Coordinates of C-alpha atoms and ligand atoms in Angstrom, one line a residue:
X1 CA -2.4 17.4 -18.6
X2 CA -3.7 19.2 -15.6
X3 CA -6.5 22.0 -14.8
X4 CA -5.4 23.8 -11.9
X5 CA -8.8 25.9 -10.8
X6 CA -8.6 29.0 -8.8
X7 CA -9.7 28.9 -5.2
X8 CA -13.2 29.2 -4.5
X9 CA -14.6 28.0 -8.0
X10 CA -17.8 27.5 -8.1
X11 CA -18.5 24.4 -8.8
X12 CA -21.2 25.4 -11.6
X13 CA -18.1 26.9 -13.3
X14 CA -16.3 23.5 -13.0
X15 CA -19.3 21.7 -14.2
X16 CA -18.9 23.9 -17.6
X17 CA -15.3 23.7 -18.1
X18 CA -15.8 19.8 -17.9
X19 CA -17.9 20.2 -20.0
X20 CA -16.8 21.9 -22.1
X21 CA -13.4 19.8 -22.4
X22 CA -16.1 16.6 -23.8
X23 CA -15.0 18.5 -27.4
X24 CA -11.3 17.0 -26.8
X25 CA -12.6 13.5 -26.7
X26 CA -10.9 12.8 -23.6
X27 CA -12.8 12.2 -20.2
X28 CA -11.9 14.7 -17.7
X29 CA -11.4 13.2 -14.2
X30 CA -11.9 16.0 -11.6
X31 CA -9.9 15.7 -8.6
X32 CA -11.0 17.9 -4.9
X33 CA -7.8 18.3 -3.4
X34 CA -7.8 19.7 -0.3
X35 CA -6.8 23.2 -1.3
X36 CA -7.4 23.1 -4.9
X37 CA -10.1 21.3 -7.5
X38 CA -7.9 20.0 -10.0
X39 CA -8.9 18.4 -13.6
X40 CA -7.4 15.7 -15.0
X41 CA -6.8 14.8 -18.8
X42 CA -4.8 11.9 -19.9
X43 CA -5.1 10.5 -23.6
X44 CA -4.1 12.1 -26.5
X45 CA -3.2 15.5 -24.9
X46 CA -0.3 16.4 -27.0
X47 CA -2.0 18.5 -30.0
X48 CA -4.0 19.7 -27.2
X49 CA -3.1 23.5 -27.0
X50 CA -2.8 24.9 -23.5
X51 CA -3.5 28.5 -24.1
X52 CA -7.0 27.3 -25.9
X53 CA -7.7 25.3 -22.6
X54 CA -6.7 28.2 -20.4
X55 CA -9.2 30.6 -22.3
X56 CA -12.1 28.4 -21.4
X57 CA -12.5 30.0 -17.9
X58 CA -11.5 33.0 -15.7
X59 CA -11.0 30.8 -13.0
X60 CA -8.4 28.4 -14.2
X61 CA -5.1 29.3 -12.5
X62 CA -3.0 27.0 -14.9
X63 CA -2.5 24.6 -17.3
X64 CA 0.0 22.1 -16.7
X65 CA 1.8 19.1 -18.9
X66 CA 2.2 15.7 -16.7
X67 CA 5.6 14.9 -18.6
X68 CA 6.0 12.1 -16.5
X69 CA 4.8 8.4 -18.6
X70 CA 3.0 8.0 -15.4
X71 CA 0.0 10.6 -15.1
X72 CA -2.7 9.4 -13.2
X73 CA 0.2 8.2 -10.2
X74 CA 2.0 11.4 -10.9
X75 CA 2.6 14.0 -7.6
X76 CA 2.0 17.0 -10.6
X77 CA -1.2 15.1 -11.5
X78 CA -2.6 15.2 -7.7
X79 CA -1.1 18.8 -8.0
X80 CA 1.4 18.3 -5.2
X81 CA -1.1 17.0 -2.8
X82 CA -0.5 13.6 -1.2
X83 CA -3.5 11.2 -1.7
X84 CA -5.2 8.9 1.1
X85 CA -6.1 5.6 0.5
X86 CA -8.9 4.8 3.7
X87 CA -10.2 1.1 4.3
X88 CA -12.9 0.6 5.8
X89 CA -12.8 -2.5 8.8
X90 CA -15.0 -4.1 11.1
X91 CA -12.6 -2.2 14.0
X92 CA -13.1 1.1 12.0
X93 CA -11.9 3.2 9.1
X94 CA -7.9 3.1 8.8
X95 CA -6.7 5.8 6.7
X96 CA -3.0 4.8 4.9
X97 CA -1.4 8.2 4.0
X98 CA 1.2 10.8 4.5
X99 CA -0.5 12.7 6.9
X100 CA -2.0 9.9 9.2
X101 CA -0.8 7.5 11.8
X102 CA 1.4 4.4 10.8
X103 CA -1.1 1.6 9.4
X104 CA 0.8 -2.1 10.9
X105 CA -0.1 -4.9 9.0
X106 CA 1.2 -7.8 10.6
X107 CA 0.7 -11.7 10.2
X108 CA 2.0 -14.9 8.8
X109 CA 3.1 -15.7 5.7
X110 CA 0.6 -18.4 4.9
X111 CA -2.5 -19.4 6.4
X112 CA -1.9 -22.9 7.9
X113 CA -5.0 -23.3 9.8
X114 CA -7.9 -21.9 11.4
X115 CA -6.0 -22.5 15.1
X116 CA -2.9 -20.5 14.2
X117 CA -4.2 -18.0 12.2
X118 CA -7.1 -16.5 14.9
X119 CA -4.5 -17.1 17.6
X120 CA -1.9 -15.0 15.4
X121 CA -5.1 -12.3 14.7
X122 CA -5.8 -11.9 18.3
X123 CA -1.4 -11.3 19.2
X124 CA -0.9 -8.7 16.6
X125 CA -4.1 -7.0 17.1
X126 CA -3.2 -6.8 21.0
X127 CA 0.1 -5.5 20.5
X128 CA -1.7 -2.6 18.3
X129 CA -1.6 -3.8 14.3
X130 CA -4.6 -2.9 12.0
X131 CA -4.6 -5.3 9.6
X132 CA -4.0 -9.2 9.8
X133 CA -1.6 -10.5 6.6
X134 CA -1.8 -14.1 5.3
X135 CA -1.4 -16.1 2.1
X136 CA -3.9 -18.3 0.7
X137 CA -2.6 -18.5 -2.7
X138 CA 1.0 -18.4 -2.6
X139 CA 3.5 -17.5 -5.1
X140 CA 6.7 -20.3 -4.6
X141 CA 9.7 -20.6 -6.4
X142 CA 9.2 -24.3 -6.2
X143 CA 5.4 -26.0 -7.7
X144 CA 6.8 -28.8 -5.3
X145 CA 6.5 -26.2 -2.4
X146 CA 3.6 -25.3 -0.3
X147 CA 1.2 -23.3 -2.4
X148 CA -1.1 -22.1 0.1
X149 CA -4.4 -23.6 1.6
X150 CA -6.3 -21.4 -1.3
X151 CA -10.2 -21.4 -0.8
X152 CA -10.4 -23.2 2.2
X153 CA -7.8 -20.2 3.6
X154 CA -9.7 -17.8 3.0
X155 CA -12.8 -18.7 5.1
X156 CA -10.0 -18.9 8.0
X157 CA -9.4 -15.3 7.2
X158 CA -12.6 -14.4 7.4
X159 CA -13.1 -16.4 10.6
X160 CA -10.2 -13.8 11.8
X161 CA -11.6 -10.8 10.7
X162 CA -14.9 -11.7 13.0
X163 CA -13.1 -13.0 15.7
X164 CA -10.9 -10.0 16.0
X165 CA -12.6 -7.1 13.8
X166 CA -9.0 -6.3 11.9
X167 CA -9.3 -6.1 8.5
X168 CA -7.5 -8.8 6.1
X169 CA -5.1 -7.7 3.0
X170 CA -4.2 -11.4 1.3
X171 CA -2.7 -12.0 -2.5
X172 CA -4.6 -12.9 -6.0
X173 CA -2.3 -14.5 -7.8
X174 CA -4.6 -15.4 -10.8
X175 CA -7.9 -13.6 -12.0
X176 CA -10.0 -16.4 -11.8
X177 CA -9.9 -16.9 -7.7
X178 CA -10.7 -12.8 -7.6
X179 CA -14.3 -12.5 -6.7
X180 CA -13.3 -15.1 -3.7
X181 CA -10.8 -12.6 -2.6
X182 CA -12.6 -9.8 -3.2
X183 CA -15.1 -11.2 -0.5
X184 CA -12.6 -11.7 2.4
X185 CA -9.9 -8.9 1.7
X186 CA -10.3 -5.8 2.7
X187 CA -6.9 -4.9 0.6
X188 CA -5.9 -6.8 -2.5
X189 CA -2.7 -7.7 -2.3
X190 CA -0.9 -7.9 -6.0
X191 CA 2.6 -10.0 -5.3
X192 CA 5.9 -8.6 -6.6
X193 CA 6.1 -11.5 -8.8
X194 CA 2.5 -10.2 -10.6
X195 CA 3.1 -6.9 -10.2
X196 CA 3.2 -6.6 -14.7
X197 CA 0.3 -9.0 -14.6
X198 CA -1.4 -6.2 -16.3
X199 CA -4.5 -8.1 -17.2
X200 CA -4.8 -9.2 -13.4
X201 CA -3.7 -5.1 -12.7
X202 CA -6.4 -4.1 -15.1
X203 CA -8.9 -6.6 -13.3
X204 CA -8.3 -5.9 -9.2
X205 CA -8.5 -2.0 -10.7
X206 CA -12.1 -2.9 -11.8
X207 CA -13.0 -4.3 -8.6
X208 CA -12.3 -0.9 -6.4
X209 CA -10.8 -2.9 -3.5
X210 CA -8.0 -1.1 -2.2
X211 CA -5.1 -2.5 -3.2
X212 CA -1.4 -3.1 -2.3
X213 CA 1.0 -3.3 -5.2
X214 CA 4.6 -4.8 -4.5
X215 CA 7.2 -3.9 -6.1
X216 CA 8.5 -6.6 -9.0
X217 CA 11.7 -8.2 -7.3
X218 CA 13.8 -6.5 -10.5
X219 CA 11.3 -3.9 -10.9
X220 CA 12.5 -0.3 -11.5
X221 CA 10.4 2.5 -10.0
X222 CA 9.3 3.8 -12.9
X223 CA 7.6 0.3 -14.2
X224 CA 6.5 -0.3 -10.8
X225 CA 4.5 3.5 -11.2
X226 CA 3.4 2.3 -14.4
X227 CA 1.8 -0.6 -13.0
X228 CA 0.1 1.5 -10.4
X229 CA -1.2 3.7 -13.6
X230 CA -3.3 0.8 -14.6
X231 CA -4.8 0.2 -11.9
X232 CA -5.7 4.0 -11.3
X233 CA -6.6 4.1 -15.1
X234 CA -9.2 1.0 -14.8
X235 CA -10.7 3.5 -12.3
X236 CA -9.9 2.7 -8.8
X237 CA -8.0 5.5 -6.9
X238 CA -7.0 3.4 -3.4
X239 CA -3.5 2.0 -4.6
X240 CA -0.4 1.7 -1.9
X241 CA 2.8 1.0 -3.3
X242 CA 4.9 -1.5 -1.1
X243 CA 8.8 -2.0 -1.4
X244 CA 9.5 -5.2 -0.5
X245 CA 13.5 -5.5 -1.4
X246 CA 14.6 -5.9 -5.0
X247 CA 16.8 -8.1 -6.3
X248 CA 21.0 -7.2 -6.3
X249 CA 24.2 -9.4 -6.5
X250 CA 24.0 -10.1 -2.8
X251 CA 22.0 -13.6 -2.1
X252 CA 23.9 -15.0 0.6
X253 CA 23.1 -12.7 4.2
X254 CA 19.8 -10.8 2.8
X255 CA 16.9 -12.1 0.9
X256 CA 16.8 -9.2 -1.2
X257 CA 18.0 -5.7 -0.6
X258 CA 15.6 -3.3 1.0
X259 CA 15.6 -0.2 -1.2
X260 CA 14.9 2.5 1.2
X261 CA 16.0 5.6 -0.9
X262 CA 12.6 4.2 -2.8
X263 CA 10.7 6.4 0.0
X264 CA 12.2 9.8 -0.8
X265 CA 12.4 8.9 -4.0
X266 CA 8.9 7.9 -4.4
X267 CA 7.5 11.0 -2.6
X268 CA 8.7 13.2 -5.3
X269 CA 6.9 11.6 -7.9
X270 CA 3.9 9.9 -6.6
X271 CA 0.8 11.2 -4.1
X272 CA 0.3 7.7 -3.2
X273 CA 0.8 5.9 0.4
X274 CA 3.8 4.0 1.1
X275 CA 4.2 0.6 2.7
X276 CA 7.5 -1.3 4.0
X277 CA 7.7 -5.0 4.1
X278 CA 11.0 -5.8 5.8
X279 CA 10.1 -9.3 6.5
X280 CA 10.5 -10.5 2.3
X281 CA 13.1 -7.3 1.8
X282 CA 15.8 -8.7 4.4
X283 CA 14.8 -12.5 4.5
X284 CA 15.8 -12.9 8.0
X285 CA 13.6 -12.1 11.1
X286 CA 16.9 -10.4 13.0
X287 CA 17.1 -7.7 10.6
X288 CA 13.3 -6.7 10.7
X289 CA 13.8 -4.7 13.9
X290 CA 16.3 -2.4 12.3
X291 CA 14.8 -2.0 8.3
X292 CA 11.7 -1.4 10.3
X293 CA 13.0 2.0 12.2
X294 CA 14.7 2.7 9.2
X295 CA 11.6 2.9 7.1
X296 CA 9.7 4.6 9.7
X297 CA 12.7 7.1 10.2
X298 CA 12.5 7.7 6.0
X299 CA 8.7 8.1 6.0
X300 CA 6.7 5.1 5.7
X301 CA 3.5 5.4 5.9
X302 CA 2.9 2.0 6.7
X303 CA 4.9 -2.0 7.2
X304 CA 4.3 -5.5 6.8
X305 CA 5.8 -8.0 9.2
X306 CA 5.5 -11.4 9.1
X307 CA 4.9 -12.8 12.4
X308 CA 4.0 -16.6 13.1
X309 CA 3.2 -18.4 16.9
X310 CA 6.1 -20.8 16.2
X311 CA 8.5 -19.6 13.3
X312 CA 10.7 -22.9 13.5
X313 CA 7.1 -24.5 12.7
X314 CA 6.1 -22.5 9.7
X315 CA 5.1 -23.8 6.3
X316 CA 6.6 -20.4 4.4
X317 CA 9.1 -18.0 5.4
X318 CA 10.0 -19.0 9.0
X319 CA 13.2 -17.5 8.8
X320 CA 12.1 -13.8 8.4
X321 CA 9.1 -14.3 10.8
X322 CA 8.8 -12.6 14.2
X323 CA 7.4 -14.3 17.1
X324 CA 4.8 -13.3 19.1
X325 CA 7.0 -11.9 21.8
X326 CA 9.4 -10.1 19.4
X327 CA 6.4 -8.3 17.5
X328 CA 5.3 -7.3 20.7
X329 CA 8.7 -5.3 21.2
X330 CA 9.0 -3.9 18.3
X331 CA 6.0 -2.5 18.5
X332 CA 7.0 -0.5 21.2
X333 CA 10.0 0.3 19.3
X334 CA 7.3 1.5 16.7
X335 CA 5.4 3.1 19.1
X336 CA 8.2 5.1 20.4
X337 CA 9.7 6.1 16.9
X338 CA 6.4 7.1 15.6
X339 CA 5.8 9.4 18.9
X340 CA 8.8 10.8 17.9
X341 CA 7.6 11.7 14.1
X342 CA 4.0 12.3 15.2
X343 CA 2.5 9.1 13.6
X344 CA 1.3 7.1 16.3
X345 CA -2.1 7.1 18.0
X346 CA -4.1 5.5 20.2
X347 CA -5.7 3.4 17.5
X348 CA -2.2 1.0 17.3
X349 CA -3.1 -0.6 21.0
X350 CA -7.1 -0.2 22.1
X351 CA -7.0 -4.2 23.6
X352 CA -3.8 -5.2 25.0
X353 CA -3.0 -8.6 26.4
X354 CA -2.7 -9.4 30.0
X355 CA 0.6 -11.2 29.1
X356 CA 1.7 -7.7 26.6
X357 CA 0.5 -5.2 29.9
X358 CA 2.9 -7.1 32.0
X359 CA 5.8 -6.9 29.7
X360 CA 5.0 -3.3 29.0
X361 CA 4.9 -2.5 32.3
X362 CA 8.4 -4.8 33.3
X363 CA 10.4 -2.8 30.6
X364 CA 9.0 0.5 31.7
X365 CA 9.9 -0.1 35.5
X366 CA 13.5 -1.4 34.2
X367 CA 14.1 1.7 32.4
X368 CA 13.5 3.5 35.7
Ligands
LIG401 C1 3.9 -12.2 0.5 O1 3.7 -11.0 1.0 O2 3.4 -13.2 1.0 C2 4.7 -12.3 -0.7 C3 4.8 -13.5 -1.3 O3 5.4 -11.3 -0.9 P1 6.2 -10.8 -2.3 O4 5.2 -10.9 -3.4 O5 6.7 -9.5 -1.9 O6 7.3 -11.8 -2.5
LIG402 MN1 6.1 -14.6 3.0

């Protein structure tokens, strides 16, 4: 259920409807939208009457019922207003959200070592990313597979986050290696194959971390809502939800199938940021270019590429990672799409290589 207060309330009169509300033995949460305070109950609402809740002030507009199973994630709960999650990062604050720039988060799959990873740091973050991805504990299909560098990883990461100021979103996979992830991330990544983990959910939600929630490779989006409502309801408002492909009949040319309707979908029931990761969706690093304009083009607020200095080389996911050069142009596809919907800004490219200016400048003079 949600308190919708009139414009202008004074915030004396808020304090006294919360107030108040502590008879109902459920917590409020009040929530400053940009237009409008709104209050939130969740719990046992339902012998709650709404009429005796609207007779508590002058100044409440309405009384609404969050049907949805998901209320804190809910669009009615954020009443209509689209939420922001910002992280702060040595290069700056970078807000993810609806109505802000595209946040790139770019990077390889796993961190192989400390070489590769500042070197791979220092390419995206010239051709204009915000955030450096990479794996220290990763989730394989095999236990005979490479399982990530863990601890030893993650002081790479944060030997990449000082030499290049980006901020660093990396996986917990199991509870007990969070407070060594907590120190390096800046978002907490929550794989598709944890995503109803809901102890871990309940855990990363304690922490306050931002954190990126994958969708679960068979995942509908309702469950994959209802995951984000634990973490929101252990307290910590800064999830982004991140389609990653799902799982359909079709193994053989994609990985998985990149469920872009998830976008529109999504922004009809949820105020939280999106994120596309077309590297895991598709499988295969020729279709990134084109799952990548077709997020952006369907409102993305934000993608994950894999990219890796030698692909061919790579301990995980080769096939579906970019190169350095390739990133580089499709970043400028980015940047030129994103123009084009008004969410690109000067933030995406502050330190560009020598070797990126040149290219830049050799496909602008061939265009001539
Ligand atoms: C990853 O991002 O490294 C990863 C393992 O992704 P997912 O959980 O989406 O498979
Ligand atoms: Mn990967």
């Amino acid at each position: 259920m949600i308190i919708v207060m009139k414009l202008g309330t004074p915030s004396t009169e808020i304090e006294r409807v919360v107030k108040e509300l502590s008879r109902y033995e459920i917590t409020p949460e009040v929530c400053q939208g940009q237009h409008k305070t709104v209050i939130g109950l969740v719990g046992e609402t339902a012998e709650i009457d709404t009429r005796q809740i609207q007779n508590l002030s002058l100044f409440i507009e309405q009384v609404i019922r969050v049907k949805k199973p998901f209320k804190r994630a809910s669009l009615e709960f954020r009443y209509g207003e689209h939420s922001e999650v910002v992280v702060p990062t040595p290069n700056g604050a970078v807000t993810f959200g609806q109505t802000h720039p595209l946040v790139v988060v770019a990077g390889p799959c796993s961190v192989e070592n400390e070489e590769m990873i500042v070197e791979t740091a220092q390419i995206v973050k010239a051709a204009g990313a915000q955030f450096l991805r990479g794996g220290a504990y990763k989730p394989r299909t095999s236990p005979y597979a490479f399982q990530g560098h863990g601890e030893s990883a993650l002081g790479l990461l944060a030997k990449a986050r000082e030499a290049t100021g980006l901020g660093i979103i990396t996986e917990v996979m199991d509870a007990a290696d969070l407070d060594k992830v907590v120190e390096v991330a800046d978002v907490i990544q929550i794989g598709a194959r944890n995503m109803q983990n809901f102890s871990l959910l309940k855990k990363v939600g304690a922490t306050g971390k931002a954190v990126l929630l994958k969708r679960g490779l068979s995942a509908t989006i309702e469950d994959w809502l209802m995951s984000a409502e634990y973490i929101l309801a252990a307290g910590n408002p800064n999830v982004i939800l991140c389609e990653r492909g799902i799982r359909t009949f079709d193994r053989q040319y994609t990985r998985n199938t990149l469920d872009i309707s998830a976008i529109p979908v999504l922004r009809t029931l949820t105020h939280l940021p999106i994120m596309i990761d077309p590297s895991h969706a598709t499988g295969k690093s020729e279709f990134v270019q084109s799952m990548t304009l077709a997020a952006i083009a369907a409102g993305a607020d934000s993608l994950m590429i894999e990219v890796h200095p030698n692909p061919a080389k790579a301990l995980s996911d080769g096939p579906q990672s970019l190169t350095p050069e390739a990133f580089e142009d499709l970043m400028l596809e980015m940047a030129s799409l994103g123009k084009f919907f008004g969410r690109w800004s000067k933030q995406h490219s502050t330190t560009v290589t020598p070797k990126f200016a040149a290219r830049v400048s050799a496909t602008a003079s061939s265009a001539l």
